[in-house]
Amino acid sequence: MLQKRIIPTLLLKDESLVKTIKYNKYQYIGDPCNTCRIFNELEVDELCFLDIFASIEGRKPNFKKLKDIADECFMPLSYGGNVSNIQDAEQIYKTGFEKIVFNTATFTNQALIQEVSRIFGSQAVVIAVDVKKNFWGKTQVCCLHGTKDMGKSPHEWVKIVEDLGAGEILLTSIDREGTWEGLDVDLVRSITDITNLPVIAHGGAGNIVDIADAFNQGHASAVALGSMVVFQKKEMGVLVNMPERKEIDKFLI
């Protein structure tokens, strides 16, 4: 069985880490570099940094902070947040990040996704598919911090981004994000059933069983964790941590 990846997924705002609930209200978590040092000691598989506020606020990536992060980290890194041209993408890779997570650019500049995939390889391109239910209860793909409904179903959009050169899908349920209510396993399975791309399940994990369900029932290739790795427990204080691999493995089929 291929190793199932567990990926702490950390949200950047300005030069700090924050944690959101449903991509909305946020709480300060701490300094990114200090957090990286802890994850080094915990020997995590990968780290993902997302500046989900960058596009909506019209900010470029904070290259200095990304360089500081890359200098601290021993594990593979990915970054997403208003990467809007090939020069920015190249600088991020040179900084030491192996992958870029694209979201808004996937809608506004598909030629950029194709160019990055062609130059740096599809393995360096992750497409963030952020989904939430609209007023009528229909699951739709969103961008711009979840504020703009793009009028596409997750199934339609995944097929489109496959053709753009995606190497991986970061699938986020905005309705579950930060809630500790469990990953949307049905959503994850509906996507893994229609694509051969690795799918990272994100949004709502609250315990080890939730993680195992995403692998066993959702057939995810990886699970991205937010609240679970920055808080002690739900509605408790900040504590950077990582569930033990051997405890997760007990539940894997």
PDB file of N, CA, C and O in Angstrom, residues 75-133:
ATOM      1  N   MET A  75      11.135  19.427   5.134  1.00  0.00           N
ATOM      2  CA  MET A  75      10.191  18.601   4.383  1.00  0.00           C
ATOM      3  C   MET A  75       9.752  19.313   3.100  1.00  0.00           C
ATOM      4  O   MET A  75       9.953  20.520   2.960  1.00  0.00           O
ATOM      5  N   PRO A  76       9.151  18.581   2.145  1.00  0.00           N
ATOM      6  CA  PRO A  76       8.616  19.233   0.945  1.00  0.00           C
ATOM      7  C   PRO A  76       7.567  20.279   1.301  1.00  0.00           C
ATOM      8  O   PRO A  76       6.786  20.105   2.246  1.00  0.00           O
ATOM      9  N   LEU A  77       7.537  21.359   0.515  1.00  0.00           N
ATOM     10  CA  LEU A  77       6.661  22.488   0.786  1.00  0.00           C
ATOM     11  C   LEU A  77       5.814  22.836  -0.424  1.00  0.00           C
ATOM     12  O   LEU A  77       6.261  22.715  -1.570  1.00  0.00           O
ATOM     13  N   SER A  78       4.600  23.299  -0.151  1.00  0.00           N
ATOM     14  CA  SER A  78       3.773  23.880  -1.201  1.00  0.00           C
ATOM     15  C   SER A  78       3.222  25.210  -0.718  1.00  0.00           C
ATOM     16  O   SER A  78       3.064  25.433   0.490  1.00  0.00           O
ATOM     17  N   TYR A  79       2.943  26.095  -1.681  1.00  0.00           N
ATOM     18  CA  TYR A  79       2.413  27.425  -1.359  1.00  0.00           C
ATOM     19  C   TYR A  79       1.319  27.798  -2.335  1.00  0.00           C
ATOM     20  O   TYR A  79       1.438  27.570  -3.538  1.00  0.00           O
ATOM     21  N   GLY A  80       0.273  28.402  -1.812  1.00  0.00           N
ATOM     22  CA  GLY A  80      -0.773  28.971  -2.652  1.00  0.00           C
ATOM     23  C   GLY A  80      -1.164  30.344  -2.154  1.00  0.00           C
ATOM     24  O   GLY A  80      -1.230  30.573  -0.939  1.00  0.00           O
ATOM     25  N   GLY A  81      -1.427  31.261  -3.075  1.00  0.00           N
ATOM     26  CA  GLY A  81      -1.847  32.601  -2.700  1.00  0.00           C
ATOM     27  C   GLY A  81      -1.476  33.641  -3.724  1.00  0.00           C
ATOM     28  O   GLY A  81      -0.375  34.179  -3.698  1.00  0.00           O
ATOM     29  N   ASN A  82      -2.373  33.896  -4.673  1.00  0.00           N
ATOM     30  CA  ASN A  82      -2.238  34.954  -5.680  1.00  0.00           C
ATOM     31  C   ASN A  82      -0.940  34.867  -6.477  1.00  0.00           C
ATOM     32  O   ASN A  82      -0.276  35.880  -6.720  1.00  0.00           O
ATOM     33  N   VAL A  83      -0.591  33.671  -6.905  1.00  0.00           N
ATOM     34  CA  VAL A  83       0.506  33.505  -7.861  1.00  0.00           C
ATOM     35  C   VAL A  83      -0.104  33.736  -9.243  1.00  0.00           C
ATOM     36  O   VAL A  83      -0.854  32.906  -9.753  1.00  0.00           O
ATOM     37  N   SER A  84       0.210  34.881  -9.841  1.00  0.00           N
ATOM     38  CA  SER A  84      -0.543  35.320 -11.019  1.00  0.00           C
ATOM     39  C   SER A  84       0.276  35.455 -12.287  1.00  0.00           C
ATOM     40  O   SER A  84      -0.250  35.836 -13.337  1.00  0.00           O
ATOM     41  N   ASN A  85       1.583  35.149 -12.222  1.00  0.00           N
ATOM     42  CA  ASN A  85       2.396  35.199 -13.439  1.00  0.00           C
ATOM     43  C   ASN A  85       3.564  34.236 -13.313  1.00  0.00           C
ATOM     44  O   ASN A  85       3.874  33.743 -12.222  1.00  0.00           O
ATOM     45  N   ILE A  86       4.214  33.977 -14.424  1.00  0.00           N
ATOM     46  CA  ILE A  86       5.265  32.964 -14.456  1.00  0.00           C
ATOM     47  C   ILE A  86       6.485  33.403 -13.656  1.00  0.00           C
ATOM     48  O   ILE A  86       7.197  32.580 -13.066  1.00  0.00           O
ATOM     49  N   GLN A  87       6.721  34.718 -13.579  1.00  0.00           N
ATOM     50  CA  GLN A  87       7.867  35.207 -12.806  1.00  0.00           C
ATOM     51  C   GLN A  87       7.685  34.917 -11.318  1.00  0.00           C
ATOM     52  O   GLN A  87       8.626  34.498 -10.642  1.00  0.00           O
ATOM     53  N   ASP A  88       6.470  35.144 -10.820  1.00  0.00           N
ATOM     54  CA  ASP A  88       6.198  34.844  -9.414  1.00  0.00           C
ATOM     55  C   ASP A  88       6.336  33.350  -9.142  1.00  0.00           C
ATOM     56  O   ASP A  88       6.889  32.932  -8.114  1.00  0.00           O
ATOM     57  N   ALA A  89       5.832  32.536 -10.062  1.00  0.00           N
ATOM     58  CA  ALA A  89       5.931  31.087  -9.898  1.00  0.00           C
ATOM     59  C   ALA A  89       7.397  30.653  -9.851  1.00  0.00           C
ATOM     60  O   ALA A  89       7.803  29.874  -8.969  1.00  0.00           O
ATOM     61  N   GLU A  90       8.181  31.165 -10.758  1.00  0.00           N
ATOM     62  CA  GLU A  90       9.600  30.800 -10.803  1.00  0.00           C
ATOM     63  C   GLU A  90      10.306  31.198  -9.509  1.00  0.00           C
ATOM     64  O   GLU A  90      11.125  30.438  -8.971  1.00  0.00           O
ATOM     65  N   GLN A  91       9.975  32.378  -8.983  1.00  0.00           N
ATOM     66  CA  GLN A  91      10.617  32.831  -7.750  1.00  0.00           C
ATOM     67  C   GLN A  91      10.250  31.938  -6.576  1.00  0.00           C
ATOM     68  O   GLN A  91      11.085  31.637  -5.720  1.00  0.00           O
ATOM     69  N   ILE A  92       9.005  31.487  -6.526  1.00  0.00           N
ATOM     70  CA  ILE A  92       8.577  30.607  -5.437  1.00  0.00           C
ATOM     71  C   ILE A  92       9.319  29.278  -5.497  1.00  0.00           C
ATOM     72  O   ILE A  92       9.794  28.766  -4.483  1.00  0.00           O
ATOM     73  N   TYR A  93       9.448  28.713  -6.698  1.00  0.00           N
ATOM     74  CA  TYR A  93      10.200  27.462  -6.824  1.00  0.00           C
ATOM     75  C   TYR A  93      11.663  27.669  -6.436  1.00  0.00           C
ATOM     76  O   TYR A  93      12.255  26.834  -5.748  1.00  0.00           O
ATOM     77  N   LYS A  94      12.251  28.764  -6.856  1.00  0.00           N
ATOM     78  CA  LYS A  94      13.649  29.034  -6.522  1.00  0.00           C
ATOM     79  C   LYS A  94      13.829  29.238  -5.014  1.00  0.00           C
ATOM     80  O   LYS A  94      14.897  28.947  -4.467  1.00  0.00           O
ATOM     81  N   THR A  95      12.803  29.726  -4.362  1.00  0.00           N
ATOM     82  CA  THR A  95      12.858  29.940  -2.925  1.00  0.00           C
ATOM     83  C   THR A  95      12.995  28.628  -2.167  1.00  0.00           C
ATOM     84  O   THR A  95      13.546  28.584  -1.069  1.00  0.00           O
ATOM     85  N   GLY A  96      12.484  27.547  -2.769  1.00  0.00           N
ATOM     86  CA  GLY A  96      12.596  26.241  -2.122  1.00  0.00           C
ATOM     87  C   GLY A  96      11.291  25.494  -1.965  1.00  0.00           C
ATOM     88  O   GLY A  96      11.253  24.431  -1.330  1.00  0.00           O
ATOM     89  N   PHE A  97      10.225  26.036  -2.544  1.00  0.00           N
ATOM     90  CA  PHE A  97       8.934  25.347  -2.524  1.00  0.00           C
ATOM     91  C   PHE A  97       8.839  24.425  -3.739  1.00  0.00           C
ATOM     92  O   PHE A  97       9.126  24.832  -4.863  1.00  0.00           O
ATOM     93  N   GLU A  98       8.423  23.181  -3.487  1.00  0.00           N
ATOM     94  CA  GLU A  98       8.347  22.196  -4.573  1.00  0.00           C
ATOM     95  C   GLU A  98       7.065  22.307  -5.395  1.00  0.00           C
ATOM     96  O   GLU A  98       7.038  21.923  -6.561  1.00  0.00           O
ATOM     97  N   LYS A  99       5.998  22.812  -4.775  1.00  0.00           N
ATOM     98  CA  LYS A  99       4.700  22.863  -5.451  1.00  0.00           C
ATOM     99  C   LYS A  99       4.056  24.223  -5.234  1.00  0.00           C
ATOM    100  O   LYS A  99       4.244  24.861  -4.199  1.00  0.00           O
ATOM    101  N   ILE A 100       3.255  24.632  -6.228  1.00  0.00           N
ATOM    102  CA  ILE A 100       2.418  25.817  -6.097  1.00  0.00           C
ATOM    103  C   ILE A 100       0.965  25.372  -6.182  1.00  0.00           C
ATOM    104  O   ILE A 100       0.598  24.576  -7.052  1.00  0.00           O
ATOM    105  N   VAL A 101       0.158  25.904  -5.273  1.00  0.00           N
ATOM    106  CA  VAL A 101      -1.270  25.627  -5.248  1.00  0.00           C
ATOM    107  C   VAL A 101      -1.986  26.791  -5.930  1.00  0.00           C
ATOM    108  O   VAL A 101      -1.909  27.934  -5.474  1.00  0.00           O
ATOM    109  N   PHE A 102      -2.654  26.504  -7.033  1.00  0.00           N
ATOM    110  CA  PHE A 102      -3.371  27.533  -7.779  1.00  0.00           C
ATOM    111  C   PHE A 102      -4.868  27.416  -7.521  1.00  0.00           C
ATOM    112  O   PHE A 102      -5.425  26.322  -7.517  1.00  0.00           O
ATOM    113  N   ASN A 103      -5.514  28.550  -7.363  1.00  0.00           N
ATOM    114  CA  ASN A 103      -6.963  28.573  -7.227  1.00  0.00           C
ATOM    115  C   ASN A 103      -7.545  29.620  -8.176  1.00  0.00           C
ATOM    116  O   ASN A 103      -7.985  29.305  -9.265  1.00  0.00           O
ATOM    117  N   THR A 104      -7.503  30.898  -7.779  1.00  0.00           N
ATOM    118  CA  THR A 104      -8.121  31.945  -8.597  1.00  0.00           C
ATOM    119  C   THR A 104      -7.541  31.982 -10.006  1.00  0.00           C
ATOM    120  O   THR A 104      -8.286  32.158 -10.987  1.00  0.00           O
ATOM    121  N   ALA A 105      -6.232  31.791 -10.133  1.00  0.00           N
ATOM    122  CA  ALA A 105      -5.612  31.824 -11.455  1.00  0.00           C
ATOM    123  C   ALA A 105      -6.148  30.736 -12.369  1.00  0.00           C
ATOM    124  O   ALA A 105      -6.113  30.867 -13.597  1.00  0.00           O
ATOM    125  N   THR A 106      -6.667  29.667 -11.785  1.00  0.00           N
ATOM    126  CA  THR A 106      -7.234  28.595 -12.590  1.00  0.00           C
ATOM    127  C   THR A 106      -8.452  29.081 -13.365  1.00  0.00           C
ATOM    128  O   THR A 106      -8.765  28.551 -14.440  1.00  0.00           O
ATOM    129  N   PHE A 107      -9.125  30.084 -12.839  1.00  0.00           N
ATOM    130  CA  PHE A 107     -10.272  30.675 -13.515  1.00  0.00           C
ATOM    131  C   PHE A 107      -9.878  31.850 -14.401  1.00  0.00           C
ATOM    132  O   PHE A 107     -10.417  32.027 -15.488  1.00  0.00           O
ATOM    133  N   THR A 108      -8.928  32.657 -13.919  1.00  0.00           N
ATOM    134  CA  THR A 108      -8.641  33.924 -14.588  1.00  0.00           C
ATOM    135  C   THR A 108      -7.485  33.859 -15.581  1.00  0.00           C
ATOM    136  O   THR A 108      -7.371  34.723 -16.454  1.00  0.00           O
ATOM    137  N   ASN A 109      -6.615  32.850 -15.456  1.00  0.00           N
ATOM    138  CA  ASN A 109      -5.422  32.802 -16.296  1.00  0.00           C
ATOM    139  C   ASN A 109      -5.002  31.352 -16.516  1.00  0.00           C
ATOM    140  O   ASN A 109      -3.961  30.912 -16.040  1.00  0.00           O
ATOM    141  N   GLN A 110      -5.828  30.627 -17.254  1.00  0.00           N
ATOM    142  CA  GLN A 110      -5.547  29.201 -17.449  1.00  0.00           C
ATOM    143  C   GLN A 110      -4.260  28.968 -18.224  1.00  0.00           C
ATOM    144  O   GLN A 110      -3.605  27.944 -18.047  1.00  0.00           O
ATOM    145  N   ALA A 111      -3.863  29.939 -19.050  1.00  0.00           N
ATOM    146  CA  ALA A 111      -2.605  29.802 -19.785  1.00  0.00           C
ATOM    147  C   ALA A 111      -1.424  29.735 -18.824  1.00  0.00           C
ATOM    148  O   ALA A 111      -0.422  29.056 -19.100  1.00  0.00           O
ATOM    149  N   LEU A 112      -1.527  30.422 -17.688  1.00  0.00           N
ATOM    150  CA  LEU A 112      -0.453  30.374 -16.690  1.00  0.00           C
ATOM    151  C   LEU A 112      -0.308  28.968 -16.129  1.00  0.00           C
ATOM    152  O   LEU A 112       0.811  28.466 -15.980  1.00  0.00           O
ATOM    153  N   ILE A 113      -1.427  28.327 -15.820  1.00  0.00           N
ATOM    154  CA  ILE A 113      -1.362  26.965 -15.279  1.00  0.00           C
ATOM    155  C   ILE A 113      -0.688  26.038 -16.279  1.00  0.00           C
ATOM    156  O   ILE A 113       0.187  25.235 -15.922  1.00  0.00           O
ATOM    157  N   GLN A 114      -1.073  26.163 -17.527  1.00  0.00           N
ATOM    158  CA  GLN A 114      -0.479  25.316 -18.567  1.00  0.00           C
ATOM    159  C   GLN A 114       1.013  25.579 -18.709  1.00  0.00           C
ATOM    160  O   GLN A 114       1.811  24.646 -18.871  1.00  0.00           O
ATOM    161  N   GLU A 115       1.404  26.847 -18.636  1.00  0.00           N
ATOM    162  CA  GLU A 115       2.817  27.202 -18.792  1.00  0.00           C
ATOM    163  C   GLU A 115       3.644  26.686 -17.620  1.00  0.00           C
ATOM    164  O   GLU A 115       4.737  26.129 -17.817  1.00  0.00           O
ATOM    165  N   VAL A 116       3.142  26.853 -16.412  1.00  0.00           N
ATOM    166  CA  VAL A 116       3.864  26.366 -15.234  1.00  0.00           C
ATOM    167  C   VAL A 116       4.012  24.848 -15.300  1.00  0.00           C
ATOM    168  O   VAL A 116       5.078  24.298 -15.014  1.00  0.00           O
ATOM    169  N   SER A 117       2.939  24.168 -15.693  1.00  0.00           N
ATOM    170  CA  SER A 117       2.990  22.713 -15.799  1.00  0.00           C
ATOM    171  C   SER A 117       3.997  22.275 -16.856  1.00  0.00           C
ATOM    172  O   SER A 117       4.742  21.309 -16.663  1.00  0.00           O
ATOM    173  N   ARG A 118       4.032  22.990 -17.957  1.00  0.00           N
ATOM    174  CA  ARG A 118       4.951  22.639 -19.046  1.00  0.00           C
ATOM    175  C   ARG A 118       6.402  22.855 -18.636  1.00  0.00           C
ATOM    176  O   ARG A 118       7.279  22.019 -18.906  1.00  0.00           O
ATOM    177  N   ILE A 119       6.686  23.984 -17.985  1.00  0.00           N
ATOM    178  CA  ILE A 119       8.073  24.340 -17.651  1.00  0.00           C
ATOM    179  C   ILE A 119       8.589  23.557 -16.449  1.00  0.00           C
ATOM    180  O   ILE A 119       9.708  23.043 -16.450  1.00  0.00           O
ATOM    181  N   PHE A 120       7.770  23.449 -15.407  1.00  0.00           N
ATOM    182  CA  PHE A 120       8.235  22.880 -14.142  1.00  0.00           C
ATOM    183  C   PHE A 120       7.723  21.466 -13.885  1.00  0.00           C
ATOM    184  O   PHE A 120       8.177  20.802 -12.959  1.00  0.00           O
ATOM    185  N   GLY A 121       6.783  21.011 -14.716  1.00  0.00           N
ATOM    186  CA  GLY A 121       6.238  19.669 -14.562  1.00  0.00           C
ATOM    187  C   GLY A 121       4.934  19.666 -13.792  1.00  0.00           C
ATOM    188  O   GLY A 121       4.731  20.472 -12.880  1.00  0.00           O
ATOM    189  N   SER A 122       4.056  18.740 -14.153  1.00  0.00           N
ATOM    190  CA  SER A 122       2.748  18.689 -13.506  1.00  0.00           C
ATOM    191  C   SER A 122       2.858  18.360 -12.017  1.00  0.00           C
ATOM    192  O   SER A 122       1.989  18.738 -11.225  1.00  0.00           O
ATOM    193  N   GLN A 123       3.940  17.668 -11.619  1.00  0.00           N
ATOM    194  CA  GLN A 123       4.111  17.317 -10.206  1.00  0.00           C
ATOM    195  C   GLN A 123       4.283  18.556  -9.341  1.00  0.00           C
ATOM    196  O   GLN A 123       4.112  18.495  -8.113  1.00  0.00           O
ATOM    197  N   ALA A 124       4.591  19.701  -9.957  1.00  0.00           N
ATOM    198  CA  ALA A 124       4.790  20.955  -9.225  1.00  0.00           C
ATOM    199  C   ALA A 124       3.535  21.811  -9.193  1.00  0.00           C
ATOM    200  O   ALA A 124       3.574  22.933  -8.678  1.00  0.00           O
ATOM    201  N   VAL A 125       2.422  21.291  -9.722  1.00  0.00           N
ATOM    202  CA  VAL A 125       1.184  22.068  -9.827  1.00  0.00           C
ATOM    203  C   VAL A 125       0.066  21.366  -9.060  1.00  0.00           C
ATOM    204  O   VAL A 125      -0.307  20.234  -9.367  1.00  0.00           O
ATOM    205  N   VAL A 126      -0.455  22.058  -8.058  1.00  0.00           N
ATOM    206  CA  VAL A 126      -1.619  21.589  -7.308  1.00  0.00           C
ATOM    207  C   VAL A 126      -2.762  22.554  -7.585  1.00  0.00           C
ATOM    208  O   VAL A 126      -2.574  23.770  -7.521  1.00  0.00           O
ATOM    209  N   ILE A 127      -3.925  22.026  -7.926  1.00  0.00           N
ATOM    210  CA  ILE A 127      -5.085  22.876  -8.136  1.00  0.00           C
ATOM    211  C   ILE A 127      -6.007  22.768  -6.928  1.00  0.00           C
ATOM    212  O   ILE A 127      -6.438  21.666  -6.565  1.00  0.00           O
ATOM    213  N   ALA A 128      -6.277  23.917  -6.307  1.00  0.00           N
ATOM    214  CA  ALA A 128      -7.198  23.965  -5.182  1.00  0.00           C
ATOM    215  C   ALA A 128      -8.625  24.042  -5.724  1.00  0.00           C
ATOM    216  O   ALA A 128      -8.959  24.956  -6.470  1.00  0.00           O
ATOM    217  N   VAL A 129      -9.425  23.071  -5.342  1.00  0.00           N
ATOM    218  CA  VAL A 129     -10.843  23.067  -5.698  1.00  0.00           C
ATOM    219  C   VAL A 129     -11.617  23.309  -4.409  1.00  0.00           C
ATOM    220  O   VAL A 129     -11.784  22.404  -3.586  1.00  0.00           O
ATOM    221  N   ASP A 130     -12.041  24.553  -4.224  1.00  0.00           N
ATOM    222  CA  ASP A 130     -12.788  24.949  -3.031  1.00  0.00           C
ATOM    223  C   ASP A 130     -14.276  24.860  -3.335  1.00  0.00           C
ATOM    224  O   ASP A 130     -14.750  25.475  -4.306  1.00  0.00           O
ATOM    225  N   VAL A 131     -15.014  24.131  -2.534  1.00  0.00           N
ATOM    226  CA  VAL A 131     -16.434  23.941  -2.823  1.00  0.00           C
ATOM    227  C   VAL A 131     -17.290  24.262  -1.596  1.00  0.00           C
ATOM    228  O   VAL A 131     -16.858  24.102  -0.460  1.00  0.00           O
ATOM    229  N   LYS A 132     -18.470  24.748  -1.855  1.00  0.00           N
ATOM    230  CA  LYS A 132     -19.459  24.935  -0.787  1.00  0.00           C
ATOM    231  C   LYS A 132     -20.842  24.908  -1.397  1.00  0.00           C
ATOM    232  O   LYS A 132     -21.015  25.084  -2.617  1.00  0.00           O
ATOM    233  N   LYS A 133     -21.829  24.686  -0.555  1.00  0.00           N
ATOM    234  CA  LYS A 133     -23.204  24.635  -1.024  1.00  0.00           C
ATOM    235  C   LYS A 133     -23.755  26.050  -1.170  1.00  0.00           C
ATOM    236  O   LYS A 133     -23.546  26.904  -0.299  1.00  0.00           O
TER     237      LYS A 133
END
